Amino acid sequence: MTENDSTGSPGNPTDSTEEIPVNLPDAGTATTEEAVAAVKEVSSELYRFAGVPGNASEPGPGVKECEGKDPDTYFTVYHPWNLAPAKPGDIDVAMENLKKKLNSGGWVTKGLYHDNSPNKALNLVADNDAKKVSVWIVQYSEDTTPSLGINVTSGCYRVPEGHTVDHF
């Protein structure tokens, strides 16, 4: 599911240039509201997987068109957010918990690497084919407020007959 070569930051709500992977897998048929709820549930699952108390950022998910498909019929859901552990030292614990959990229960780690940023941030990319979602997590350990940048992206949904895509 992860075919994104983006160099942007996941979980940065102010990053309006975030890229959605091309050739997204088919995620089935759902209304925009149903698909957004499914992606929100995945984000909640990731919060639980982190296993440390902390604050999750706003805003919520957004909807974009699937590249090369009718934008009135097909869409993908993305949800960028940050998790700032209550105790800065818990950032490593949260990432270790996520590394373990994102290799179980239908999750498969697709990449684990340090990026080219000055702080060599740890990046984790994982897919869940059953849920038709991908997650990209970046550990910002060296920031004033350590956090995890998390970006959840769905596959390409088709709206049911008689419905239209609600882009937001």
GROMACS .gro file of N, CA and C in nm:
model
  504
    1MET      N    1   0.081  -0.118   0.000
    1MET     CA    2   0.000   0.000   0.000
    1MET      C    3   0.086   0.125   0.000
    2THR      N    4   0.206   0.115   0.047
    2THR     CA    5   0.289   0.234   0.057
    2THR      C    6   0.377   0.250  -0.065
    3GLU      N    7   0.338   0.340  -0.153
    3GLU     CA    8   0.417   0.372  -0.270
    3GLU      C    9   0.448   0.521  -0.272
    4ASN      N   10   0.457   0.582  -0.153
    4ASN     CA   11   0.475   0.725  -0.139
    4ASN      C   12   0.623   0.757  -0.120
    5ASP      N   13   0.679   0.836  -0.209
    5ASP     CA   14   0.817   0.879  -0.196
    5ASP      C   15   0.825   1.020  -0.140
    6SER      N   16   0.722   1.064  -0.072
    6SER     CA   17   0.716   1.199  -0.019
    6SER      C   18   0.827   1.225   0.080
    7THR      N   19   0.876   1.348   0.080
    7THR     CA   20   0.974   1.388   0.179
    7THR      C   21   0.911   1.480   0.282
    8GLY      N   22   0.779   1.497   0.277
    8GLY     CA   23   0.708   1.581   0.373
    8GLY      C   24   0.704   1.517   0.510
    9SER      N   25   0.646   1.587   0.605
    9SER     CA   26   0.639   1.538   0.742
    9SER      C   27   0.503   1.483   0.773
   10PRO      N   28   0.495   1.360   0.825
   10PRO     CA   29   0.365   1.310   0.865
   10PRO      C   30   0.324   1.376   0.996
   11GLY      N   31   0.196   1.386   1.015
   11GLY     CA   32   0.146   1.437   1.141
   11GLY      C   33   0.161   1.587   1.156
   12ASN      N   34   0.197   1.657   1.052
   12ASN     CA   35   0.209   1.802   1.060
   12ASN      C   36   0.083   1.863   1.004
   13PRO      N   37  -0.011   1.904   1.091
   13PRO     CA   38  -0.139   1.953   1.044
   13PRO      C   39  -0.128   2.077   0.954
   14THR      N   40  -0.016   2.147   0.959
   14THR     CA   41  -0.003   2.266   0.876
   14THR      C   42   0.055   2.233   0.740
   15ASP      N   43   0.091   2.110   0.715
   15ASP     CA   44   0.150   2.070   0.588
   15ASP      C   45   0.040   2.040   0.487
   16SER      N   46   0.006   2.140   0.407
   16SER     CA   47  -0.103   2.121   0.311
   16SER      C   48  -0.054   2.059   0.182
   17THR      N   49   0.076   2.030   0.171
   17THR     CA   50   0.129   1.972   0.050
   17THR      C   51   0.147   1.822   0.062
   18GLU      N   52   0.094   1.763   0.163
   18GLU     CA   53   0.117   1.620   0.184
   18GLU      C   54   0.071   1.541   0.064
   19GLU      N   55   0.147   1.438   0.034
   19GLU     CA   56   0.119   1.359  -0.084
   19GLU      C   57   0.046   1.232  -0.048
   20ILE      N   58  -0.048   1.194  -0.131
   20ILE     CA   59  -0.118   1.068  -0.116
   20ILE      C   60  -0.057   0.972  -0.216
   21PRO      N   61  -0.027   0.850  -0.173
   21PRO     CA   62   0.036   0.756  -0.266
   21PRO      C   63  -0.048   0.734  -0.391
   22VAL      N   64   0.019   0.717  -0.505
   22VAL     CA   65  -0.052   0.683  -0.627
   22VAL      C   66  -0.076   0.534  -0.629
   23ASN      N   67  -0.167   0.490  -0.716
   23ASN     CA   68  -0.200   0.349  -0.727
   23ASN      C   69  -0.245   0.289  -0.594
   24LEU      N   70  -0.331   0.361  -0.526
   24LEU     CA   71  -0.382   0.311  -0.399
   24LEU      C   72  -0.463   0.184  -0.421
   25PRO      N   73  -0.456   0.091  -0.328
   25PRO     CA   74  -0.538  -0.030  -0.342
   25PRO      C   75  -0.685   0.002  -0.323
   26ASP      N   76  -0.769  -0.082  -0.377
   26ASP     CA   77  -0.913  -0.067  -0.361
   26ASP      C   78  -0.949  -0.094  -0.216
   27ALA      N   79  -1.019   0.000  -0.154
   27ALA     CA   80  -1.059  -0.014  -0.013
   27ALA      C   81  -1.206  -0.054   0.000
   28GLY      N   82  -1.274  -0.074  -0.113
   28GLY     CA   83  -1.414  -0.114  -0.107
   28GLY      C   84  -1.507   0.004  -0.125
   29THR      N   85  -1.632  -0.018  -0.086
   29THR     CA   86  -1.736   0.083  -0.100
   29THR      C   87  -1.775   0.135   0.037
   30ALA      N   88  -1.782   0.267   0.051
   30ALA     CA   89  -1.821   0.328   0.177
   30ALA      C   90  -1.860   0.473   0.152
   31THR      N   91  -1.945   0.525   0.239
   31THR     CA   92  -1.972   0.668   0.234
   31THR      C   93  -1.849   0.739   0.291
   32THR      N   94  -1.840   0.867   0.265
   32THR     CA   95  -1.729   0.945   0.319
   32THR      C   96  -1.725   0.933   0.471
   33GLU      N   97  -1.842   0.943   0.534
   33GLU     CA   98  -1.850   0.938   0.680
   33GLU      C   99  -1.803   0.803   0.734
   34GLU      N  100  -1.840   0.694   0.666
   34GLU     CA  101  -1.797   0.560   0.710
   34GLU      C  102  -1.645   0.545   0.697
   35ALA      N  103  -1.589   0.593   0.587
   35ALA     CA  104  -1.445   0.581   0.565
   35ALA      C  105  -1.367   0.666   0.665
   36VAL      N  106  -1.416   0.787   0.692
   36VAL     CA  107  -1.350   0.873   0.790
   36VAL      C  108  -1.354   0.807   0.928
   37ALA      N  109  -1.467   0.749   0.964
   37ALA     CA  110  -1.478   0.681   1.094
   37ALA      C  111  -1.379   0.565   1.103
   38ALA      N  112  -1.361   0.491   0.994
   38ALA     CA  113  -1.266   0.379   0.993
   38ALA      C  114  -1.123   0.428   1.013
   39VAL      N  115  -1.086   0.538   0.948
   39VAL     CA  116  -0.951   0.591   0.962
   39VAL      C  117  -0.932   0.648   1.103
   40LYS      N  118  -1.034   0.713   1.157
   40LYS     CA  119  -1.025   0.762   1.295
   40LYS      C  120  -1.003   0.647   1.392
   41GLU      N  121  -1.068   0.534   1.368
   41GLU     CA  122  -1.052   0.418   1.455
   41GLU      C  123  -0.908   0.366   1.446
   42VAL      N  124  -0.849   0.366   1.328
   42VAL     CA  125  -0.710   0.325   1.314
   42VAL      C  126  -0.620   0.420   1.392
   43SER      N  127  -0.644   0.550   1.383
   43SER     CA  128  -0.564   0.647   1.459
   43SER      C  129  -0.578   0.622   1.609
   44SER      N  130  -0.699   0.591   1.654
   44SER     CA  131  -0.720   0.560   1.795
   44SER      C  132  -0.645   0.434   1.835
   45GLU      N  133  -0.645   0.335   1.745
   45GLU     CA  134  -0.571   0.212   1.770
   45GLU      C  135  -0.421   0.241   1.784
   46LEU      N  136  -0.368   0.326   1.700
   46LEU     CA  137  -0.227   0.364   1.707
   46LEU      C  138  -0.196   0.435   1.838
   47TYR      N  139  -0.286   0.520   1.882
   47TYR     CA  140  -0.269   0.589   2.011
   47TYR      C  141  -0.259   0.485   2.123
   48ARG      N  142  -0.347   0.384   2.119
   48ARG     CA  143  -0.343   0.278   2.221
   48ARG      C  144  -0.214   0.196   2.207
   49PHE      N  145  -0.172   0.169   2.085
   49PHE     CA  146  -0.049   0.093   2.062
   49PHE      C  147   0.072   0.165   2.123
   50ALA      N  148   0.074   0.298   2.117
   50ALA     CA  149   0.187   0.374   2.173
   50ALA      C  150   0.204   0.342   2.321
   51GLY      N  151   0.094   0.323   2.391
   51GLY     CA  152   0.099   0.275   2.529
   51GLY      C  153   0.150   0.373   2.632
   52VAL      N  154   0.154   0.500   2.599
   52VAL     CA  155   0.196   0.601   2.697
   52VAL      C  156   0.093   0.714   2.698
   53PRO      N  157   0.071   0.775   2.814
   53PRO     CA  158  -0.021   0.889   2.816
   53PRO      C  159   0.039   1.007   2.739
   54GLY      N  160  -0.047   1.080   2.673
   54GLY     CA  161   0.000   1.195   2.597
   54GLY      C  162  -0.114   1.269   2.532
   55ASN      N  163  -0.079   1.374   2.460
   55ASN     CA  164  -0.178   1.456   2.392
   55ASN      C  165  -0.170   1.435   2.242
   56ALA      N  166  -0.287   1.411   2.182
   56ALA     CA  167  -0.297   1.398   2.038
   56ALA      C  168  -0.344   1.531   1.980
   57SER      N  169  -0.284   1.570   1.869
   57SER     CA  170  -0.318   1.698   1.807
   57SER      C  171  -0.447   1.689   1.726
   58GLU      N  172  -0.499   1.803   1.694
   58GLU     CA  173  -0.609   1.818   1.599
   58GLU      C  174  -0.545   1.870   1.471
   59PRO      N  175  -0.605   1.877   1.360
   59PRO     CA  176  -0.743   1.849   1.325
   59PRO      C  177  -0.764   1.701   1.293
   60GLY      N  178  -0.884   1.672   1.250
   60GLY     CA  179  -0.919   1.535   1.216
   60GLY      C  180  -0.885   1.501   1.072
   61PRO      N  181  -0.937   1.390   1.025
   61PRO     CA  182  -0.909   1.343   0.889
   61PRO      C  183  -0.959   1.436   0.780
   62GLY      N  184  -0.902   1.419   0.663
   62GLY     CA  185  -0.945   1.490   0.544
   62GLY      C  186  -0.971   1.390   0.432
   63VAL      N  187  -1.032   1.439   0.325
   63VAL     CA  188  -1.068   1.354   0.212
   63VAL      C  189  -1.007   1.415   0.086
   64LYS      N  190  -0.944   1.329   0.005
   64LYS     CA  191  -0.888   1.372  -0.123
   64LYS      C  192  -0.932   1.274  -0.230
   65GLU      N  193  -0.920   1.319  -0.355
   65GLU     CA  194  -0.955   1.231  -0.467
   65GLU      C  195  -0.845   1.127  -0.488
   66CYS      N  196  -0.882   1.018  -0.548
   66CYS     CA  197  -0.786   0.915  -0.587
   66CYS      C  198  -0.733   0.954  -0.724
   67GLU      N  199  -0.603   0.962  -0.736
   67GLU     CA  200  -0.541   1.007  -0.860
   67GLU      C  201  -0.586   0.923  -0.978
   68GLY      N  202  -0.630   0.993  -1.084
   68GLY     CA  203  -0.668   0.926  -1.206
   68GLY      C  204  -0.808   0.866  -1.207
   69LYS      N  205  -0.886   0.894  -1.101
   69LYS     CA  206  -1.022   0.840  -1.093
   69LYS      C  207  -1.122   0.953  -1.077
   70ASP      N  208  -1.248   0.924  -1.106
   70ASP     CA  209  -1.356   1.023  -1.096
   70ASP      C  210  -1.365   1.076  -0.953
   71PRO      N  211  -1.338   1.207  -0.931
   71PRO     CA  212  -1.339   1.263  -0.796
   71PRO      C  213  -1.478   1.267  -0.731
   72ASP      N  214  -1.583   1.248  -0.808
   72ASP     CA  215  -1.718   1.244  -0.751
   72ASP      C  216  -1.754   1.103  -0.703
   73THR      N  217  -1.672   1.005  -0.737
   73THR     CA  218  -1.703   0.866  -0.706
   73THR      C  219  -1.598   0.800  -0.617
   74TYR      N  220  -1.470   0.840  -0.633
   74TYR     CA  221  -1.360   0.775  -0.562
   74TYR      C  222  -1.289   0.875  -0.471
   75PHE      N  223  -1.242   0.825  -0.357
   75PHE     CA  224  -1.173   0.913  -0.262
   75PHE      C  225  -1.083   0.832  -0.170
   76THR      N  226  -0.990   0.902  -0.107
   76THR     CA  227  -0.905   0.845  -0.004
   76THR      C  228  -0.913   0.935   0.119
   77VAL      N  229  -0.890   0.877   0.234
   77VAL     CA  230  -0.893   0.951   0.360
   77VAL      C  231  -0.751   0.955   0.416
   78TYR      N  232  -0.711   1.073   0.463
   78TYR     CA  233  -0.581   1.088   0.528
   78TYR      C  234  -0.602   1.152   0.664
   79HIS      N  235  -0.518   1.115   0.760
   79HIS     CA  236  -0.530   1.171   0.895
   79HIS      C  237  -0.391   1.196   0.952
   80PRO      N  238  -0.340   1.320   0.936
   80PRO     CA  239  -0.213   1.356   0.998
   80PRO      C  240  -0.236   1.407   1.140
   81TRP      N  241  -0.158   1.357   1.234
   81TRP     CA  242  -0.168   1.404   1.372
   81TRP      C  243  -0.037   1.378   1.444
   82ASN      N  244  -0.021   1.443   1.558
   82ASN     CA  245   0.098   1.425   1.641
   82ASN      C  246   0.058   1.371   1.777
   83LEU      N  247   0.147   1.292   1.835
   83LEU     CA  248   0.131   1.244   1.971
   83LEU      C  249   0.249   1.294   2.052
   84ALA      N  250   0.221   1.376   2.151
   84ALA     CA  251   0.325   1.428   2.242
   84ALA      C  252   0.307   1.358   2.376
   85PRO      N  253   0.397   1.264   2.411
   85PRO     CA  254   0.385   1.196   2.539
   85PRO      C  255   0.388   1.295   2.656
   86ALA      N  256   0.317   1.263   2.763
   86ALA     CA  257   0.311   1.349   2.881
   86ALA      C  258   0.451   1.369   2.941
   87LYS      N  259   0.532   1.263   2.937
   87LYS     CA  260   0.671   1.272   2.983
   87LYS      C  261   0.761   1.260   2.860
   88PRO      N  262   0.847   1.360   2.835
   88PRO     CA  263   0.933   1.356   2.716
   88PRO      C  264   1.011   1.225   2.701
   89GLY      N  265   1.054   1.165   2.811
   89GLY     CA  266   1.129   1.040   2.805
   89GLY      C  267   1.049   0.923   2.752
   90ASP      N  268   0.917   0.936   2.749
   90ASP     CA  269   0.832   0.828   2.699
   90ASP      C  270   0.828   0.818   2.548
   91ILE      N  271   0.893   0.911   2.477
   91ILE     CA  272   0.891   0.908   2.331
   91ILE      C  273   0.955   0.779   2.279
   92ASP      N  274   1.064   0.735   2.343
   92ASP     CA  275   1.130   0.611   2.301
   92ASP      C  276   1.043   0.490   2.333
   93VAL      N  277   0.977   0.491   2.448
   93VAL     CA  278   0.887   0.382   2.488
   93VAL      C  279   0.773   0.371   2.387
   94ALA      N  280   0.714   0.485   2.351
   94ALA     CA  281   0.603   0.486   2.256
   94ALA      C  282   0.645   0.427   2.122
   95MET      N  283   0.762   0.467   2.073
   95MET     CA  284   0.808   0.417   1.942
   95MET      C  285   0.839   0.268   1.950
   96GLU      N  286   0.899   0.222   2.058
   96GLU     CA  287   0.926   0.079   2.073
   96GLU      C  288   0.795   0.000   2.075
   97ASN      N  289   0.696   0.050   2.147
   97ASN     CA  290   0.565  -0.016   2.151
   97ASN      C  291   0.503  -0.023   2.012
   98LEU      N  292   0.511   0.086   1.938
   98LEU     CA  293   0.455   0.089   1.802
   98LEU      C  294   0.530  -0.007   1.710
   99LYS      N  295   0.662  -0.015   1.722
   99LYS     CA  296   0.738  -0.107   1.638
   99LYS      C  297   0.693  -0.251   1.661
  100LYS      N  298   0.666  -0.286   1.787
  100LYS     CA  299   0.620  -0.422   1.818
  100LYS      C  300   0.479  -0.447   1.766
  101LYS      N  301   0.388  -0.354   1.795
  101LYS     CA  302   0.247  -0.372   1.758
  101LYS      C  303   0.225  -0.367   1.607
  102LEU      N  304   0.308  -0.290   1.537
  102LEU     CA  305   0.290  -0.277   1.393
  102LEU      C  306   0.360  -0.389   1.316
  103ASN      N  307   0.384  -0.497   1.386
  103ASN     CA  308   0.430  -0.622   1.326
  103ASN      C  309   0.343  -0.736   1.374
  104SER      N  310   0.218  -0.704   1.409
  104SER     CA  311   0.124  -0.806   1.458
  104SER      C  312  -0.019  -0.765   1.423
  105GLY      N  313  -0.111  -0.858   1.439
  105GLY     CA  314  -0.252  -0.825   1.421
  105GLY      C  315  -0.288  -0.770   1.285
  106GLY      N  316  -0.224  -0.819   1.180
  106GLY     CA  317  -0.254  -0.772   1.045
  106GLY      C  318  -0.164  -0.659   0.999
  107TRP      N  319  -0.083  -0.603   1.088
  107TRP     CA  320   0.009  -0.497   1.051
  107TRP      C  321   0.142  -0.558   1.006
  108VAL      N  322   0.202  -0.497   0.904
  108VAL     CA  323   0.332  -0.540   0.854
  108VAL      C  324   0.419  -0.415   0.837
  109THR      N  325   0.536  -0.417   0.900
  109THR     CA  326   0.629  -0.306   0.885
  109THR      C  327   0.692  -0.313   0.746
  110LYS      N  328   0.685  -0.202   0.674
  110LYS     CA  329   0.740  -0.194   0.539
  110LYS      C  330   0.872  -0.117   0.535
  111GLY      N  331   0.896  -0.038   0.638
  111GLY     CA  332   1.019   0.039   0.642
  111GLY      C  333   1.047   0.089   0.782
  112LEU      N  334   1.174   0.085   0.821
  112LEU     CA  335   1.219   0.139   0.949
  112LEU      C  336   1.358   0.196   0.921
  113TYR      N  337   1.370   0.329   0.925
  113TYR     CA  338   1.493   0.393   0.883
  113TYR      C  339   1.507   0.530   0.947
  114HIS      N  340   1.630   0.580   0.950
  114HIS     CA  341   1.657   0.717   0.993
  114HIS      C  342   1.661   0.804   0.868
  115ASP      N  343   1.591   0.916   0.873
  115ASP     CA  344   1.585   1.003   0.756
  115ASP      C  345   1.709   1.091   0.745
  116ASN      N  346   1.708   1.181   0.648
  116ASN     CA  347   1.823   1.268   0.622
  116ASN      C  348   1.815   1.401   0.695
  117SER      N  349   1.721   1.416   0.788
  117SER     CA  350   1.709   1.541   0.862
  117SER      C  351   1.832   1.559   0.952
  118PRO      N  352   1.857   1.681   0.998
  118PRO     CA  353   1.973   1.703   1.086
  118PRO      C  354   1.971   1.613   1.211
  119ASN      N  355   1.852   1.579   1.259
  119ASN     CA  356   1.841   1.495   1.378
  119ASN      C  357   1.830   1.347   1.347
  120LYS      N  358   1.833   1.310   1.218
  120LYS     CA  359   1.824   1.169   1.177
  120LYS      C  360   1.705   1.100   1.243
  121ALA      N  361   1.587   1.159   1.226
  121ALA     CA  362   1.465   1.108   1.290
  121ALA      C  363   1.434   0.966   1.243
  122LEU      N  364   1.389   0.885   1.337
  122LEU     CA  365   1.349   0.748   1.306
  122LEU      C  366   1.212   0.750   1.239
  123ASN      N  367   1.199   0.680   1.127
  123ASN     CA  368   1.074   0.669   1.051
  123ASN      C  369   1.029   0.524   1.051
  124LEU      N  370   0.900   0.504   1.065
  124LEU     CA  371   0.838   0.372   1.062
  124LEU      C  372   0.721   0.377   0.966
  125VAL      N  373   0.719   0.287   0.869
  125VAL     CA  374   0.609   0.277   0.773
  125VAL      C  375   0.552   0.137   0.784
  126ALA      N  376   0.418   0.128   0.800
  126ALA     CA  377   0.353  -0.002   0.813
  126ALA      C  378   0.220   0.000   0.740
  127ASP      N  379   0.180  -0.119   0.694
  127ASP     CA  380   0.053  -0.137   0.624
  127ASP      C  381  -0.032  -0.239   0.697
  128ASN      N  382  -0.163  -0.221   0.682
  128ASN     CA  383  -0.258  -0.322   0.726
  128ASN      C  384  -0.348  -0.348   0.606
  129ASP      N  385  -0.321  -0.457   0.534
  129ASP     CA  386  -0.395  -0.486   0.411
  129ASP      C  387  -0.542  -0.514   0.438
  130ALA      N  388  -0.575  -0.576   0.551
  130ALA     CA  389  -0.715  -0.606   0.582
  130ALA      C  390  -0.795  -0.477   0.602
  131LYS      N  391  -0.732  -0.378   0.665
  131LYS     CA  392  -0.800  -0.250   0.689
  131LYS      C  393  -0.778  -0.151   0.576
  132LYS      N  394  -0.692  -0.187   0.480
  132LYS     CA  395  -0.661  -0.102   0.365
  132LYS      C  396  -0.611   0.035   0.409
  133VAL      N  397  -0.515   0.033   0.503
  133VAL     CA  398  -0.455   0.156   0.551
  133VAL      C  399  -0.304   0.141   0.559
  134SER      N  400  -0.238   0.255   0.555
  134SER     CA  401  -0.095   0.263   0.572
  134SER      C  402  -0.068   0.372   0.674
  135VAL      N  403   0.039   0.356   0.752
  135VAL     CA  404   0.077   0.458   0.848
  135VAL      C  405   0.225   0.489   0.832
  136TRP      N  406   0.256   0.616   0.846
  136TRP     CA  407   0.393   0.664   0.843
  136TRP      C  408   0.413   0.741   0.972
  137ILE      N  409   0.510   0.698   1.052
  137ILE     CA  410   0.537   0.759   1.182
  137ILE      C  411   0.680   0.811   1.184
  138VAL      N  412   0.699   0.934   1.231
  138VAL     CA  413   0.832   0.992   1.247
  138VAL      C  414   0.849   1.030   1.393
  139GLN      N  415   0.961   0.987   1.451
  139GLN     CA  416   0.992   1.016   1.591
  139GLN      C  417   1.075   1.143   1.598
  140TYR      N  418   1.015   1.249   1.653
  140TYR     CA  419   1.083   1.377   1.668
  140TYR      C  420   1.136   1.388   1.811
  141SER      N  421   1.242   1.313   1.840
  141SER     CA  422   1.298   1.306   1.975
  141SER      C  423   1.370   1.433   2.016
  142GLU      N  424   1.429   1.503   1.921
  142GLU     CA  425   1.513   1.618   1.953
  142GLU      C  426   1.437   1.751   1.958
  143ASP      N  427   1.308   1.750   1.929
  143ASP     CA  428   1.230   1.873   1.934
  143ASP      C  429   1.214   1.921   2.078
  144THR      N  430   1.182   2.048   2.095
  144THR     CA  431   1.159   2.103   2.228
  144THR      C  432   1.054   2.022   2.301
  145THR      N  433   0.947   1.988   2.230
  145THR     CA  434   0.845   1.898   2.283
  145THR      C  435   0.851   1.772   2.198
  146PRO      N  436   0.918   1.667   2.247
  146PRO     CA  437   0.928   1.543   2.168
  146PRO      C  438   0.790   1.490   2.131
  147SER      N  439   0.778   1.442   2.009
  147SER     CA  440   0.648   1.391   1.963
  147SER      C  441   0.668   1.289   1.852
  148LEU      N  442   0.559   1.222   1.820
  148LEU     CA  443   0.553   1.133   1.705
  148LEU      C  444   0.462   1.198   1.603
  149GLY      N  445   0.511   1.216   1.481
  149GLY     CA  446   0.427   1.262   1.371
  149GLY      C  447   0.368   1.139   1.305
  150ILE      N  448   0.236   1.133   1.299
  150ILE     CA  449   0.168   1.014   1.249
  150ILE      C  450   0.076   1.054   1.134
  151ASN      N  451   0.086   0.980   1.024
  151ASN     CA  452  -0.001   1.005   0.910
  151ASN      C  453  -0.062   0.872   0.866
  152VAL      N  454  -0.194   0.862   0.879
  152VAL     CA  455  -0.268   0.743   0.838
  152VAL      C  456  -0.333   0.775   0.704
  153THR      N  457  -0.318   0.685   0.607
  153THR     CA  458  -0.378   0.702   0.475
  153THR      C  459  -0.454   0.576   0.437
  154SER      N  460  -0.576   0.595   0.388
  154SER     CA  461  -0.657   0.480   0.346
  154SER      C  462  -0.630   0.445   0.201
  155GLY      N  463  -0.682   0.331   0.162
  155GLY     CA  464  -0.685   0.295   0.021
  155GLY      C  465  -0.790   0.380  -0.049
  156CYS      N  466  -0.821   0.346  -0.172
  156CYS     CA  467  -0.916   0.423  -0.253
  156CYS      C  468  -1.057   0.364  -0.238
  157TYR      N  469  -1.146   0.443  -0.181
  157TYR     CA  470  -1.286   0.402  -0.163
  157TYR      C  471  -1.370   0.447  -0.282
  158ARG      N  472  -1.480   0.376  -0.301
  158ARG     CA  473  -1.583   0.413  -0.398
  158ARG      C  474  -1.709   0.440  -0.317
  159VAL      N  475  -1.778   0.551  -0.347
  159VAL     CA  476  -1.901   0.579  -0.275
  159VAL      C  477  -2.015   0.489  -0.329
  160PRO      N  478  -2.111   0.456  -0.245
  160PRO     CA  479  -2.224   0.374  -0.291
  160PRO      C  480  -2.308   0.452  -0.394
  161GLU      N  481  -2.383   0.377  -0.475
  161GLU     CA  482  -2.475   0.439  -0.570
  161GLU      C  483  -2.563   0.539  -0.497
  162GLY      N  484  -2.586   0.654  -0.559
  162GLY     CA  485  -2.673   0.756  -0.502
  162GLY      C  486  -2.603   0.848  -0.404
  163HIS      N  487  -2.474   0.826  -0.375
  163HIS     CA  488  -2.398   0.912  -0.285
  163HIS      C  489  -2.290   0.983  -0.363
  164THR      N  490  -2.242   1.093  -0.308
  164THR     CA  491  -2.131   1.165  -0.366
  164THR      C  492  -2.023   1.180  -0.261
  165VAL      N  493  -1.902   1.209  -0.307
  165VAL     CA  494  -1.790   1.226  -0.217
  165VAL      C  495  -1.799   1.363  -0.153
  166ASP      N  496  -1.781   1.366  -0.022
  166ASP     CA  497  -1.777   1.492   0.054
  166ASP      C  498  -1.630   1.526   0.075
  167HIS      N  499  -1.575   1.613  -0.009
  167HIS     CA  500  -1.432   1.650   0.001
  167HIS      C  501  -1.414   1.756   0.109
  168PHE      N  502  -1.322   1.728   0.200
  168PHE     CA  503  -1.287   1.827   0.305
  168PHE      C  504  -1.146   1.806   0.350
   0.00000   0.00000   0.00000
